[in-house]
Amino acid sequence: MGDTSSNQMWGGRFAAGPDAIMEAINASIGFDKRMAAQDIAGSRAHAAMLAATGILSDSDAAAIREGLLTVLSEIEAGKFTFSTALEDIHMNVEARLKTLIGDAAGRLHTARSRNDQVATDFRLWVRDQIDAAIEGLQALIRALLAQAEAGADWVMPGFTHLQTAQPVTWGHHMMAYVEMFARDLSRLRDARARMNECPLGAAALAGTSFPINRDMTAQALGFDRPAANSLDAVSDRDFALEFLSAASICAMHLSRFAEELVIWSSAQFRFVTLSDRFSTGSSIMPQKKNPDAAELIRAKVGRIFGANVALMMVMKGLPLAYSKDMQEDKEQVFDAADNLMLALAAMEGMVKDMTANRSNLAAAAGSGFSTATDLADWLVRVAGIPFRDAHHVTGTLVAMAEAQGCDLPDLTLAQMQSVHAGITDDVFGVLGVENSVASRMSYGGTAPAQVRAQVARWKEVLG
Ligand code: ARG
């Protein structure tokens, strides 16, 4: 509802209050109240600094700092009445502070603007989310390591083009995701290190004539240093974009894994059984157990990457410094962060609870001529023929087996020798999947010993 009187915070030059539609499009309190704790932390640091530099009296600063704690406890207790007329979290907090402590509240906004205030609040909020995402990723990586360790030598088919390629181990497959999520971890840490500069004190855009101490506020809020250019400090949202971009890549990884779980849990594959705790039923088909959590994780990348694109579009045409367009930064980031945390937690839960169906994995590992490459490699090693020729000989044997409806190890030695005379009985040793995976001892290969070495390395890295 529009108020007929002008705004108490900035209405000095206004004769009338805003139209109701103006108020509706202008207000951000509906969503930026999520930054209340960060806003109050920023204001408390600012007040302490104003007192330390003699800009504010100690008694005013003490009243402000104390009053802000009261406001925070009211908000946390759900007793705070947010007002749309007061636009945003910054003015809602300050107005309430004025009711609580009187005129001293009006001194808090000395040497600052909502522009550096919101940039600081939002940075603090995003930093908290980065920390939470790092924790979520670490928990997921630990769950994957436990799966990899248990199944370091369980054989399964490895695919390219989703066609059987070569046998791999379950542990190796799990560890592939450990690599991906560890890169996500490192991207988030990079982003955190780069974003950890404090905008507070940049004021509206040009800095301030008051003798403030920006190092003091930066330090109080856990920043490494104050941001070095006031124009950039109030107009930069790279930190949010870096978070969204790291979140997008992480969500893409989660989605790929989710897709595999959907395939693997189908009746046609039966590679894994997802727990009841992370599955749902169908209201019409009694036999159904659906991988809904995996499907929803797969879908989350859409909205998270959408947020990344949306904020890029908001920012791309903005001249320096602050423009109100930038108020549109928050909802996208809030939504992306909420959904990333949920997806990470759901994936961790699914990975912890899922059961690999070892015998199905092993049976599938041996089908589809998965050891054809081992046969070709054997021909190179033992019969001494060039790989291209070995490839051709093996291809002929695959066609022969396919025509007979059997697998490669089911061909007789005589049949094999009819294609290449140099083949001996020893060849059957390399056609077994266990031998196949054990032989892939190159660094980063699928051999159980390599997988165990990688599990040990990551356990040490994670601490
Ligand atoms: N609610 C605003 C935002 O989210 C706060 C900054 C307002 N600054 C201004 N110059 N009107 O961006």
Short mmCIF file of N, CA, C and O in Angstrom, two decimals, residues 15 19 27-28 34 39 171 180 205 283 312-313 365 371 384 402 408-409:
data_model
loop_
_atom_site.label_atom_id
_atom_site.label_comp_id
_atom_site.label_asym_id
_atom_site.label_seq_id
_atom_site.Cartn_x
_atom_site.Cartn_y
_atom_site.Cartn_z
N ALA A 15 7.37 15.73 -2.18
CA ALA A 15 6.15 16.26 -1.58
C ALA A 15 5.15 15.14 -1.32
O ALA A 15 4.32 15.23 -0.43
N ASP A 19 3.44 5.95 -5.70
CA ASP A 19 2.27 5.19 -6.13
C ASP A 19 2.43 3.75 -5.63
O ASP A 19 3.55 3.27 -5.45
N ALA A 27 10.31 -2.17 -4.04
CA ALA A 27 10.66 -2.82 -2.77
C ALA A 27 11.41 -4.13 -2.98
O ALA A 27 11.10 -4.90 -3.88
N SER A 28 12.38 -4.37 -2.11
CA SER A 28 13.10 -5.64 -2.13
C SER A 28 12.99 -6.37 -0.80
O SER A 28 13.52 -7.47 -0.65
N ARG A 34 16.32 -11.87 3.87
CA ARG A 34 17.21 -13.01 4.12
C ARG A 34 18.62 -12.57 4.48
O ARG A 34 19.42 -13.37 4.95
N ASP A 39 23.31 -7.80 7.28
CA ASP A 39 23.13 -6.35 7.33
C ASP A 39 23.47 -5.82 8.71
O ASP A 39 24.15 -4.79 8.86
N GLY A 171 34.74 -48.93 -8.20
CA GLY A 171 35.51 -47.91 -7.48
C GLY A 171 36.03 -46.84 -8.41
O GLY A 171 36.01 -45.65 -8.08
N MET A 180 35.56 -34.85 -10.21
CA MET A 180 34.71 -33.73 -10.64
C MET A 180 34.32 -32.84 -9.46
O MET A 180 34.42 -31.62 -9.52
N LEU A 205 29.53 5.94 -4.12
CA LEU A 205 30.34 5.57 -5.29
C LEU A 205 31.74 6.15 -5.25
O LEU A 205 32.65 5.67 -5.90
N SER A 283 1.21 -43.98 -7.77
CA SER A 283 -0.13 -44.14 -7.20
C SER A 283 -0.95 -45.14 -8.01
O SER A 283 -1.97 -45.61 -7.55
N MET A 312 23.98 -12.50 -15.44
CA MET A 312 24.86 -11.96 -16.50
C MET A 312 24.10 -10.91 -17.32
O MET A 312 24.64 -9.85 -17.65
N MET A 313 22.84 -11.22 -17.63
CA MET A 313 22.03 -10.30 -18.44
C MET A 313 21.70 -9.03 -17.67
O MET A 313 21.69 -7.94 -18.24
N ALA A 365 29.54 -56.70 -17.15
CA ALA A 365 30.93 -56.37 -17.48
C ALA A 365 31.49 -57.31 -18.53
O ALA A 365 32.29 -56.93 -19.37
N THR A 371 36.01 -57.37 -23.66
CA THR A 371 37.47 -57.57 -23.57
C THR A 371 38.13 -57.67 -24.95
O THR A 371 39.25 -58.15 -25.08
N GLY A 384 53.04 -60.37 -31.76
CA GLY A 384 53.93 -59.38 -32.36
C GLY A 384 53.39 -58.70 -33.61
O GLY A 384 54.15 -58.12 -34.38
N GLU A 402 29.51 -63.10 -32.50
CA GLU A 402 28.17 -62.52 -32.60
C GLU A 402 27.26 -63.41 -33.44
O GLU A 402 26.11 -63.66 -33.08
N LEU A 408 33.23 -63.65 -26.56
CA LEU A 408 34.57 -63.99 -27.05
C LEU A 408 35.20 -65.20 -26.35
O LEU A 408 35.75 -66.08 -27.02
N PRO A 409 35.13 -65.30 -25.00
CA PRO A 409 35.79 -66.44 -24.35
C PRO A 409 35.11 -67.78 -24.68
O PRO A 409 35.68 -68.84 -24.40
#
